[in-house]
JSON list of C-alpha atoms in Angstrom, two decimals:
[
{"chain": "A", "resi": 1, "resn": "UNK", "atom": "CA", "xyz": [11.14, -18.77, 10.81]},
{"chain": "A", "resi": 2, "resn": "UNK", "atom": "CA", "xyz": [8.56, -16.91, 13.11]},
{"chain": "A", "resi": 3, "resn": "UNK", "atom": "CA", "xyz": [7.82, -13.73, 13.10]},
{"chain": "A", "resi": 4, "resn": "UNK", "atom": "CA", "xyz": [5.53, -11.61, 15.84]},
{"chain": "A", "resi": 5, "resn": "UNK", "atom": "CA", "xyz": [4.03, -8.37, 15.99]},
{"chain": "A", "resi": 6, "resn": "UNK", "atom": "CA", "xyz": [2.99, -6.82, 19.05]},
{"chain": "A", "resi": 7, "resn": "UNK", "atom": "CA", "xyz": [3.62, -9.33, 20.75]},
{"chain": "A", "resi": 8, "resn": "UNK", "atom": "CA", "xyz": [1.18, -11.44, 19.75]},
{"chain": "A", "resi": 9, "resn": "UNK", "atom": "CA", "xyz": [0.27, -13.88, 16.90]},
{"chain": "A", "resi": 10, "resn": "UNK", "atom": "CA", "xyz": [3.01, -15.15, 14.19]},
{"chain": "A", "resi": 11, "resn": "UNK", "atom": "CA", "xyz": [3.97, -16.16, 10.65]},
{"chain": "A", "resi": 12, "resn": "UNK", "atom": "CA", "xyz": [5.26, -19.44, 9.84]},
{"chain": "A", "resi": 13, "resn": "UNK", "atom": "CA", "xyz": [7.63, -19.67, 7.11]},
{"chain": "A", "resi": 14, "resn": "UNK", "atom": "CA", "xyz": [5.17, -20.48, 3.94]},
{"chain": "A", "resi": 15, "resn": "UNK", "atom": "CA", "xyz": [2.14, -19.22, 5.96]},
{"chain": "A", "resi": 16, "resn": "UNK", "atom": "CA", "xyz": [-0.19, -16.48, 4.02]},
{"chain": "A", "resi": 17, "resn": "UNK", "atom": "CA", "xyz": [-2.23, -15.50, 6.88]},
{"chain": "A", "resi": 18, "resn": "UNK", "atom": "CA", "xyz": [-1.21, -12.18, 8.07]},
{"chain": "A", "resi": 19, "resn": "UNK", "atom": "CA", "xyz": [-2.44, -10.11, 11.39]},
{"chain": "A", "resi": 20, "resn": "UNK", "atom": "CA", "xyz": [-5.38, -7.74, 10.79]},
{"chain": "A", "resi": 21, "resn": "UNK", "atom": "CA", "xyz": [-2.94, -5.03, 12.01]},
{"chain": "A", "resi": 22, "resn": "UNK", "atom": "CA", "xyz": [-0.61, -5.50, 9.53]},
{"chain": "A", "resi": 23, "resn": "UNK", "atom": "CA", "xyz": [-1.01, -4.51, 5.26]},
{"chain": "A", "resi": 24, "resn": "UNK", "atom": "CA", "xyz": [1.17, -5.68, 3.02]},
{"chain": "A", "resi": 25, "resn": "UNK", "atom": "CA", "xyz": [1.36, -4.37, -0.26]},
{"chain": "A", "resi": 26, "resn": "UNK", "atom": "CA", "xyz": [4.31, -6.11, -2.63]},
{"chain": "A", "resi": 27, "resn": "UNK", "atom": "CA", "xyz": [5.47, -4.82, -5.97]},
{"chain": "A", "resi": 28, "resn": "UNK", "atom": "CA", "xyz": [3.17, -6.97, -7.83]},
{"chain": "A", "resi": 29, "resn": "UNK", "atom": "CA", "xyz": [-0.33, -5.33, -7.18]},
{"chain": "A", "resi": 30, "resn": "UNK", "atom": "CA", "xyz": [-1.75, -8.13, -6.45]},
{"chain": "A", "resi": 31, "resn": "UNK", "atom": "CA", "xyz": [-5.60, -7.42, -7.31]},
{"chain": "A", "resi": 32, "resn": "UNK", "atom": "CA", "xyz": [-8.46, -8.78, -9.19]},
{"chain": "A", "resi": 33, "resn": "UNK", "atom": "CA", "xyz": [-7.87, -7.66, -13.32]},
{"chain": "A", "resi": 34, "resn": "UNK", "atom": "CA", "xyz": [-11.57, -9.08, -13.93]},
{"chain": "A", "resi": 35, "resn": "UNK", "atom": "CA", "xyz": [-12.90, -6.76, -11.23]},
{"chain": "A", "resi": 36, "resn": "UNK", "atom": "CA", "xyz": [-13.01, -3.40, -11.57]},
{"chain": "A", "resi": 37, "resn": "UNK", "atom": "CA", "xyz": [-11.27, -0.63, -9.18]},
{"chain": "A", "resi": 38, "resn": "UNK", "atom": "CA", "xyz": [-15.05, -0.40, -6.87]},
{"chain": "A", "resi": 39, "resn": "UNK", "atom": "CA", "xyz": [-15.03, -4.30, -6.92]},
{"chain": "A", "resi": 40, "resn": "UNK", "atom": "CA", "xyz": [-11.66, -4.92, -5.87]},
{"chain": "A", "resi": 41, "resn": "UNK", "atom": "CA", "xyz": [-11.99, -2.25, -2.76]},
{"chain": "A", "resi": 42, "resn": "UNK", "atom": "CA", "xyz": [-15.08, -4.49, -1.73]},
{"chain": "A", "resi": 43, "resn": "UNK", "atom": "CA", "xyz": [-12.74, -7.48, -2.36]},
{"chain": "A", "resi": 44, "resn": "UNK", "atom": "CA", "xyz": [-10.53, -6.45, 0.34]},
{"chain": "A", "resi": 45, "resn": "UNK", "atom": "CA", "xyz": [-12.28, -4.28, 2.58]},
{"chain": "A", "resi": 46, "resn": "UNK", "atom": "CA", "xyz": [-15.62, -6.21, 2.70]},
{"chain": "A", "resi": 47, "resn": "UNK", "atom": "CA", "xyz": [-16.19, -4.02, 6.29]},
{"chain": "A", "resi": 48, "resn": "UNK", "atom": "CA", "xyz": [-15.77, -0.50, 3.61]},
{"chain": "A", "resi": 49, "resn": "UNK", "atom": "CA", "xyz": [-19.09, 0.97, 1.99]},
{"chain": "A", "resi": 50, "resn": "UNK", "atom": "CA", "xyz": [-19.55, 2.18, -1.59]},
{"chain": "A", "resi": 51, "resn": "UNK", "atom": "CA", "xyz": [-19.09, 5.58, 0.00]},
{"chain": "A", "resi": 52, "resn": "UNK", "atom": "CA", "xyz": [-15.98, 4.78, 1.67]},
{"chain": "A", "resi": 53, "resn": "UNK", "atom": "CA", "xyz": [-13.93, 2.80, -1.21]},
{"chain": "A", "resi": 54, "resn": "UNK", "atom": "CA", "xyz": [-15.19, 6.02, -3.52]},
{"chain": "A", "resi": 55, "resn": "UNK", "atom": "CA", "xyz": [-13.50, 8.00, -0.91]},
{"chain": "A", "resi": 56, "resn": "UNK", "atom": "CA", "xyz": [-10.45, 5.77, -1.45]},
{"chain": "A", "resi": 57, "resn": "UNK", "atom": "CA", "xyz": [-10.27, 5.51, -5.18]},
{"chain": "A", "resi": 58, "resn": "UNK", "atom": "CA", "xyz": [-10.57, 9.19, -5.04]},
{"chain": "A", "resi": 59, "resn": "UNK", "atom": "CA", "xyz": [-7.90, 9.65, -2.32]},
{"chain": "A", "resi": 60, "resn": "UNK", "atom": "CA", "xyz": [-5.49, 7.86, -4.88]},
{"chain": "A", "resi": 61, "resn": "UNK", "atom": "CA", "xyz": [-6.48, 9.56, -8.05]},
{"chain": "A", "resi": 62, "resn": "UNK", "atom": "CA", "xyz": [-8.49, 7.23, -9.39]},
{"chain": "A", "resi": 63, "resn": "UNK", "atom": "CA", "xyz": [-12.04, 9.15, -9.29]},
{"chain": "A", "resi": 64, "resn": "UNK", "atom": "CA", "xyz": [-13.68, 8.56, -12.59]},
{"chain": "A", "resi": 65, "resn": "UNK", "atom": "CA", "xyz": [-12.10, 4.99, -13.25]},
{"chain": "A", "resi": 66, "resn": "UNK", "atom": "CA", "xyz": [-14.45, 3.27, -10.55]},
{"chain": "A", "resi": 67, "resn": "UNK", "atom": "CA", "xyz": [-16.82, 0.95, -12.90]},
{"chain": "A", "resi": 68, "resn": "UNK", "atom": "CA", "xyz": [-13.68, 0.25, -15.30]},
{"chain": "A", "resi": 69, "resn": "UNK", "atom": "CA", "xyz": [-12.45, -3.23, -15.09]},
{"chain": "A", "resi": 70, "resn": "UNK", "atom": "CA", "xyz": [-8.32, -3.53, -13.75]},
{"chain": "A", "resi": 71, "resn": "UNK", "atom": "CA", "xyz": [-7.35, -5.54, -16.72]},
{"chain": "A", "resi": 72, "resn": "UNK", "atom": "CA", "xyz": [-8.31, -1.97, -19.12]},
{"chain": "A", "resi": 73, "resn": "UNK", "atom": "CA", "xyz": [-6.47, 0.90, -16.88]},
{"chain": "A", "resi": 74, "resn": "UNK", "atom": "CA", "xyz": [-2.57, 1.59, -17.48]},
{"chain": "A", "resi": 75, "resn": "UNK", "atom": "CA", "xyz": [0.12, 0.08, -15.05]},
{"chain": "A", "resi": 76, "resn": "UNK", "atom": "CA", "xyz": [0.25, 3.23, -12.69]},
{"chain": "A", "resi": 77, "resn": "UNK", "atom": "CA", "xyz": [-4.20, 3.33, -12.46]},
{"chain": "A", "resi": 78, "resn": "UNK", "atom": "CA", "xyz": [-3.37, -0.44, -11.57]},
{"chain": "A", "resi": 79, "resn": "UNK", "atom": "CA", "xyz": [-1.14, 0.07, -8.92]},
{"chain": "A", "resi": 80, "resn": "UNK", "atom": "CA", "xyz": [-3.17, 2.99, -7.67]},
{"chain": "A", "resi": 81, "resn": "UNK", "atom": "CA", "xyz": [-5.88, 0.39, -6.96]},
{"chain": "A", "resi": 82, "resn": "UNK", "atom": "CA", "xyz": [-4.27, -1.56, -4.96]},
{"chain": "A", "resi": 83, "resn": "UNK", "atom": "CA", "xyz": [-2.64, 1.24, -2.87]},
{"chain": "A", "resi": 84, "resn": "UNK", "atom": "CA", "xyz": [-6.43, 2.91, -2.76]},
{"chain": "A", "resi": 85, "resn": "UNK", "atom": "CA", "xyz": [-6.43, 0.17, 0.32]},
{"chain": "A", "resi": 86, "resn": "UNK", "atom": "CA", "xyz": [-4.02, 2.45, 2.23]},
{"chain": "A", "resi": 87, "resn": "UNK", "atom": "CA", "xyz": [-7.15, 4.87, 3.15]},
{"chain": "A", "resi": 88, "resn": "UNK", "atom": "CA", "xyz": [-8.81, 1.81, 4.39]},
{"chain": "A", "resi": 89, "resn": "UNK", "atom": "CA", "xyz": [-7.18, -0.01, 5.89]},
{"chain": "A", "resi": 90, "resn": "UNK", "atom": "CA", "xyz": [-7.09, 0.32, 10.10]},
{"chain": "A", "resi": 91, "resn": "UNK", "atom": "CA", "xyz": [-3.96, -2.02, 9.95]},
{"chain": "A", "resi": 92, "resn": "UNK", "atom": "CA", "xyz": [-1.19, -0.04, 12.32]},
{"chain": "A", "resi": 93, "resn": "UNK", "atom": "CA", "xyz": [1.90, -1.68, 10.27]},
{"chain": "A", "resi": 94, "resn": "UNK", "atom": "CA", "xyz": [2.20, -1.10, 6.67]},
{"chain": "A", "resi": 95, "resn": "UNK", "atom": "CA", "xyz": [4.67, -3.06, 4.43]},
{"chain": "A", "resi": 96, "resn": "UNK", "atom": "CA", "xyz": [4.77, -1.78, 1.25]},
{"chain": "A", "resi": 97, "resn": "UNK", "atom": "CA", "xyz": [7.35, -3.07, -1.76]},
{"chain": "A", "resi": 98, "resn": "UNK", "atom": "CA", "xyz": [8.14, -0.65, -4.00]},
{"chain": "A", "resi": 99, "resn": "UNK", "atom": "CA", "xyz": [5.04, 1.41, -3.81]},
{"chain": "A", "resi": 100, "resn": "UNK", "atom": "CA", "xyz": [6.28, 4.77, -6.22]},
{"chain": "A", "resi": 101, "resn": "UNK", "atom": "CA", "xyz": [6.89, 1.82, -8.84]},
{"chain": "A", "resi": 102, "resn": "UNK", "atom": "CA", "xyz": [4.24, 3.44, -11.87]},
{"chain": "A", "resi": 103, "resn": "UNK", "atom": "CA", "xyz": [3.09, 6.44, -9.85]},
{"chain": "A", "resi": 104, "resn": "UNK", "atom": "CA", "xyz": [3.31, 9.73, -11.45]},
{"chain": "A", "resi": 105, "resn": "UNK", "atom": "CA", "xyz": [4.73, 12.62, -9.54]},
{"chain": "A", "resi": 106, "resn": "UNK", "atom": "CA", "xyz": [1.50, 13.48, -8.33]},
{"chain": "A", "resi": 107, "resn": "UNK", "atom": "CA", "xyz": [0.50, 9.74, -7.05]},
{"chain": "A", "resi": 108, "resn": "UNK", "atom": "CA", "xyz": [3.81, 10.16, -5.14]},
{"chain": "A", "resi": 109, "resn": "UNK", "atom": "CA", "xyz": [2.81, 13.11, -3.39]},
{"chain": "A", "resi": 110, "resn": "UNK", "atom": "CA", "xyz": [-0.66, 11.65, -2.49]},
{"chain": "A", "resi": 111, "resn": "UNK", "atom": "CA", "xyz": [1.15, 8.74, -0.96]},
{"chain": "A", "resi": 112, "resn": "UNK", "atom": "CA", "xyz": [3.72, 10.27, 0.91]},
{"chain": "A", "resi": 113, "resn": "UNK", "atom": "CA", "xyz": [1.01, 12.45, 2.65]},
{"chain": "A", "resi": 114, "resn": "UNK", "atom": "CA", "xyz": [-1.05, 9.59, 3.33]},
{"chain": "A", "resi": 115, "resn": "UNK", "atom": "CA", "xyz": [1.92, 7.97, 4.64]},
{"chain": "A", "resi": 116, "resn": "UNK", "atom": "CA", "xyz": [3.16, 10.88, 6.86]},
{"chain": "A", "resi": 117, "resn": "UNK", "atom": "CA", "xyz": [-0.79, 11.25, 8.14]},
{"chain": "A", "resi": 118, "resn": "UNK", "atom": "CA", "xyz": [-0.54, 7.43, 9.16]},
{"chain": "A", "resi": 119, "resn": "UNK", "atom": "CA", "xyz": [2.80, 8.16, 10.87]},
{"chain": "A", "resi": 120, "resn": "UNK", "atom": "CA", "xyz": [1.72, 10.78, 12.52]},
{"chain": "A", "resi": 121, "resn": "UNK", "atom": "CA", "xyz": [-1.73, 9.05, 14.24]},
{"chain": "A", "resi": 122, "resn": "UNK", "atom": "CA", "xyz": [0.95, 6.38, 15.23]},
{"chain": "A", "resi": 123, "resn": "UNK", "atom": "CA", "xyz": [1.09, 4.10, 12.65]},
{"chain": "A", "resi": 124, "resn": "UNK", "atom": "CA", "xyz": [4.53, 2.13, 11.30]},
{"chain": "A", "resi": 125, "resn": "UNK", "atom": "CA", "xyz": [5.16, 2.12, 7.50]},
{"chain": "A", "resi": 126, "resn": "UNK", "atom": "CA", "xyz": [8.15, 0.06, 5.87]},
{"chain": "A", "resi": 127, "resn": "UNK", "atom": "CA", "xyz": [9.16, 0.02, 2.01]},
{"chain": "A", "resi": 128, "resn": "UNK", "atom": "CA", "xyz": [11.31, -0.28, -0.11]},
{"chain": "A", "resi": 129, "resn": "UNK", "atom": "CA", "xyz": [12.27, 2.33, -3.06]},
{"chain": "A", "resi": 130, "resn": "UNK", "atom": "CA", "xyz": [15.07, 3.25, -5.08]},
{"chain": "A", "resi": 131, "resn": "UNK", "atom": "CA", "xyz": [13.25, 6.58, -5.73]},
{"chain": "A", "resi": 132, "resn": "UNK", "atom": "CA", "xyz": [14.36, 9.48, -2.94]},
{"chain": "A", "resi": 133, "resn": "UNK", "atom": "CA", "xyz": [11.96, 10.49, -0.54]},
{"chain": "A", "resi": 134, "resn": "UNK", "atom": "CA", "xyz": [10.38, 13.86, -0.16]},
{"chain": "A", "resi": 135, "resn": "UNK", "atom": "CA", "xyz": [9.80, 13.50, 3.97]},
{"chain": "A", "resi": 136, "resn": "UNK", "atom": "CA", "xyz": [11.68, 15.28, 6.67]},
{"chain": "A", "resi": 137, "resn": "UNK", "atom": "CA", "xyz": [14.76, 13.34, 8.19]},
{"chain": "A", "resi": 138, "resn": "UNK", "atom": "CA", "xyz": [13.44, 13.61, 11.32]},
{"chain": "A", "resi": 139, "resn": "UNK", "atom": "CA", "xyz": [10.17, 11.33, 10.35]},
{"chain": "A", "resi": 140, "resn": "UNK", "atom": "CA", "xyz": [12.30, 8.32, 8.93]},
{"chain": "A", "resi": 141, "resn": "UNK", "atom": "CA", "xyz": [15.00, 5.71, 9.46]},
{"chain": "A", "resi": 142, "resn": "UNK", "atom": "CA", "xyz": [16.80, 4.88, 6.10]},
{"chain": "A", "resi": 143, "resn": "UNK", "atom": "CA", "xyz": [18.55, 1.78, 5.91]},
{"chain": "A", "resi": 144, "resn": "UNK", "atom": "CA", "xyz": [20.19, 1.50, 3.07]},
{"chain": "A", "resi": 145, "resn": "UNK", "atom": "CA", "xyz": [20.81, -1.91, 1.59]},
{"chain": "A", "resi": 146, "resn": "UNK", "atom": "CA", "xyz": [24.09, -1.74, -0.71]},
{"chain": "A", "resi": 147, "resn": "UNK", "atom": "CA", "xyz": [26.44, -4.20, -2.01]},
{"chain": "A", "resi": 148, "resn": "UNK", "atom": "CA", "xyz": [30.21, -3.37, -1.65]},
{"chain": "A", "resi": 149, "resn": "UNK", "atom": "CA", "xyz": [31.83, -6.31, -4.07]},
{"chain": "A", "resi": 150, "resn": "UNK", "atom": "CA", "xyz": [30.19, -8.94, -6.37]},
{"chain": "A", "resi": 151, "resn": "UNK", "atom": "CA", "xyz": [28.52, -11.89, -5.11]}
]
């Protein structure tokens, strides 16, 4: 399988290198338990200053949990950490899997405004959820994926 974006580079089937224009975030977290919140923002955004990944942390309700290794916050602080990348990130095309999964009502709001401000400077988000979304009509495509008899 190969896969483009903009028109220009492409995924093989298998490969793990991904564009620097797109983020992919799946349902797994997929960050560094040893590290702690600050460390794994340096991890993946070596271009970000301490200021900046603060900023982030912050941004996704994690200020005060900065010097506290992964492996010792709750699921939701955990997944918070990895989405912390979304006010990073300068990647135009986000793919995110499941990104409510954890997130209290007030994580959700901070992500669906960070998503909407992304949208609105141009940007292209994808997920998935089985959680409704609180974002005028007119700002999404749903496709919903449903199966009408047993497999």
């Amino acid at each position: 399988m190969r896969v483009t974006f903009s028109g220009k580079g492409s995924l093989a089937s298998g490969t793990r290198q991904l564009p620097s224009k797109l983020l992919w975030i799946g349902h797994q977290p997929g960050i560094k338990t040893r590290l702690t919140a600050l460390e794994n923002l340096h991890f993946y955004h070596r271009d970000g200053d301490t200021a900046q990944c603060l900023e982030a942390l912050a941004q996704a309700g994690l200020a005060g949990f900065e010097d506290i290794p992964v492996n010792q916050l709750s699921a939701g602080q955990q997944r918070r950490v990895a989405l912390a990348r979304l006010w990073l990130t300068r990647a135009t095309l986000w793919i995110l899997d499941e990104p409510f999964t954890a997130i209290d009502v007030n994580g959700v709001d901070r992500l669906t405004q960070r998503m909407a401000q992304h949208t609105e400077q141009g940007g292209i988000v994808i997920l998935t959820t089985h959680q409704p979304l609180n974002v005028a009509e007119s700002k999404i495509r749903r496709i919903s994926l449903t199966q009408t008899r047993a497999a």
